[in-house]
Amino acid sequence: MTANPAEECRFRGLAVSRGISTGEIQFKDRHFEEPRRWAIQPEHLESEEARFQEAIFKTRTTIQALKKQLLDRGGDHSEAHIFDAHLLVLEDQTVIDEVLKQLRQEHANVDSVYYNVILRYIDSLKSIDDPYLRERAIDIEDVAGRLLANLSDDDSASASNETPHVIFAQDLAPSDTVGLDRSRLLGFATRLGSFTSHTAIMARSLGIPGVVGLEVPKGKLRAGQEVILDGFNGVLVVNPTEETRRKYERLSEQQAALNDRLDELRGEPAQTADGKSIILSGNIEFGHEVDAVKRRGAKGIGLYRTEFFYFERDRHPDEDQQAKAYGDVAESVDPDGVIIRTLDVGADKFYADDRQAEPNPFLGWRGIRVSLAETDAFKIQLRACLRASRRGKVRIMYPMISGIEELRQSNALLQECKEELRKEGLPFDENLEVGCMIELPSAAVMAHQLAPEVDFFSIGTNDLIQYTIAVDRINERVAHLYPPAHPSILRLIEMVVKAAHTHNIWVGVCGEMAGDPLFAPVMIGLGVDELSVGPSQILRVKHALRHLNSAECEDLVTELMKMQTVEEITERCRTLAKQRYGDFYQ
Ligand code: PEP
Ligand code: MG
């Protein structure tokens, strides 16, 4: 696809993952939305029919190309099968005949006729109480979205993924990102999102630049245009001039030099200048990210978000598949270990097959609530974790615990699983540690009661902040109101650490706040025992720790606790960061 000869233009957003990428832009949106409707004169009906046939042809070519790409990349045949199903939907003769018939009766544009015909099929499938058929409705929406985009001549539908590219989308759900060919991904640019949205987490974990909350008026971007994505300053530059290109090349070189310096820290311990050690581990979403964590010398995996593994396939993985995947990770990070977080679906992490709209998804069907309602699936995951513990150190962690009942119910199910495995003669680590995330204010407040029931806590600041301050973590309109340095958050973390230590259990932080070098002294000063951060942040955080003194961190926290505003707290942290590790903090 060729770039438009056009002037350079810039769009601003929120920088969420560092780095600079230059390449072509491609779209990831194929929204199944009602198209505009207009009348068609009888003499134009034939060309309208031809437009329809041409769009079917274009869509077929794209689907076939996608299938080939997947197989070429070594994808599994069962995944590629989905594209065969999409072709069947696309070429369903009943639908095509119906569209042609309606076109002649309604004398309306074929986009609108097709939309209405296919919508009836989708609605009837969705009304059937069978998850498999509901899933098929999503497939039909997917194909219909592609076809409608082709009818409206939207380049996104036929964009090829062959060349390295920056993805532009409204937002990227985990289920959108699993199918992406990561070897050609240069960056993520989205209209929605904030620092802790999953697009942002994913970009940081892949080590590619990410800019979210971009205000790009519709029609201003075309697939194939040359762009520079600046993940330091939150800018998307379209059609960069030679001068801009040179400026960014210089910036990339400077960054590469800094990264080389950071690399030298790989084998060094994560400790303050005066020798206070902290466990520094990595967060992963996919098993293969373990290498990125190990390469940077982190101590195991402090958060394995298993929902991504679920989305990677069209059917939920069974117990053997899960046991193998978790065991592979455990084995490769032994003896440091992996903390496997049980499924945290819902809210921004959709169930691929059940995207039912909820009025308040973050307050809805999410995390441990789903697992405790669907205990068969939960027990399969718990048994798989237990079985994996035979191959290396595994810890289990529950997400979104709101109080003691959920924790006790989860632990009771875990006991049941242990009993079953013992009877079946399947070995597992009898001393396996169990922890829970502290990411709801209710859990933080009740940490004293929760602590005796677990072996560790891991504070999930991404959710803790959104639920404490009532700021949706993926809504770019309120992203500026999402301050980690809010005095209430510092107090909640302090409470949780005290509760944990009183009960002799360790406490970590695995939310994005842990990976921000600005807050490294706060974490030390508050007495946190472990930090689990995205792979790209490991060495930056280690560098910060090694330039701090534990006494000054404690004094800092005493000072911060007397402050009332986010601004004062942030400014104080910034001053210390600049003094101690300014070159890497900028
Ligand atoms: C958190 O909430 O901080 C967390 C680590 O969990 P997630 O980002 O997956 O919701
Ligand atoms: Mg969370």
JSON list of N, CA and C in Angstrom, two decimals, residues 48 69 77 106 173 435:
[
{"chain": "A", "resi": 48, "resn": "GLU", "atom": "N", "xyz": [-24.82, -1.78, -8.13]},
{"chain": "A", "resi": 48, "resn": "GLU", "atom": "CA", "xyz": [-24.85, -2.02, -6.68]},
{"chain": "A", "resi": 48, "resn": "GLU", "atom": "C", "xyz": [-24.58, -3.51, -6.41]},
{"chain": "A", "resi": 69, "resn": "GLN", "atom": "N", "xyz": [-1.16, -16.64, 6.40]},
{"chain": "A", "resi": 69, "resn": "GLN", "atom": "CA", "xyz": [-0.18, -16.02, 7.33]},
{"chain": "A", "resi": 69, "resn": "GLN", "atom": "C", "xyz": [-0.06, -16.83, 8.61]},
{"chain": "A", "resi": 77, "resn": "HIS", "atom": "N", "xyz": [-3.49, -25.78, 13.20]},
{"chain": "A", "resi": 77, "resn": "HIS", "atom": "CA", "xyz": [-4.53, -25.93, 12.19]},
{"chain": "A", "resi": 77, "resn": "HIS", "atom": "C", "xyz": [-5.91, -25.65, 12.74]},
{"chain": "A", "resi": 106, "resn": "GLU", "atom": "N", "xyz": [-36.01, -3.13, -1.94]},
{"chain": "A", "resi": 106, "resn": "GLU", "atom": "CA", "xyz": [-35.90, -1.91, -1.11]},
{"chain": "A", "resi": 106, "resn": "GLU", "atom": "C", "xyz": [-35.30, -0.73, -1.85]},
{"chain": "A", "resi": 173, "resn": "ALA", "atom": "N", "xyz": [-8.51, -5.17, 22.85]},
{"chain": "A", "resi": 173, "resn": "ALA", "atom": "CA", "xyz": [-8.81, -6.10, 23.93]},
{"chain": "A", "resi": 173, "resn": "ALA", "atom": "C", "xyz": [-7.80, -7.23, 23.84]},
{"chain": "A", "resi": 435, "resn": "GLY", "atom": "N", "xyz": [-1.67, -17.03, 47.61]},
{"chain": "A", "resi": 435, "resn": "GLY", "atom": "CA", "xyz": [-1.80, -15.62, 47.98]},
{"chain": "A", "resi": 435, "resn": "GLY", "atom": "C", "xyz": [-3.01, -15.00, 47.34]}
]
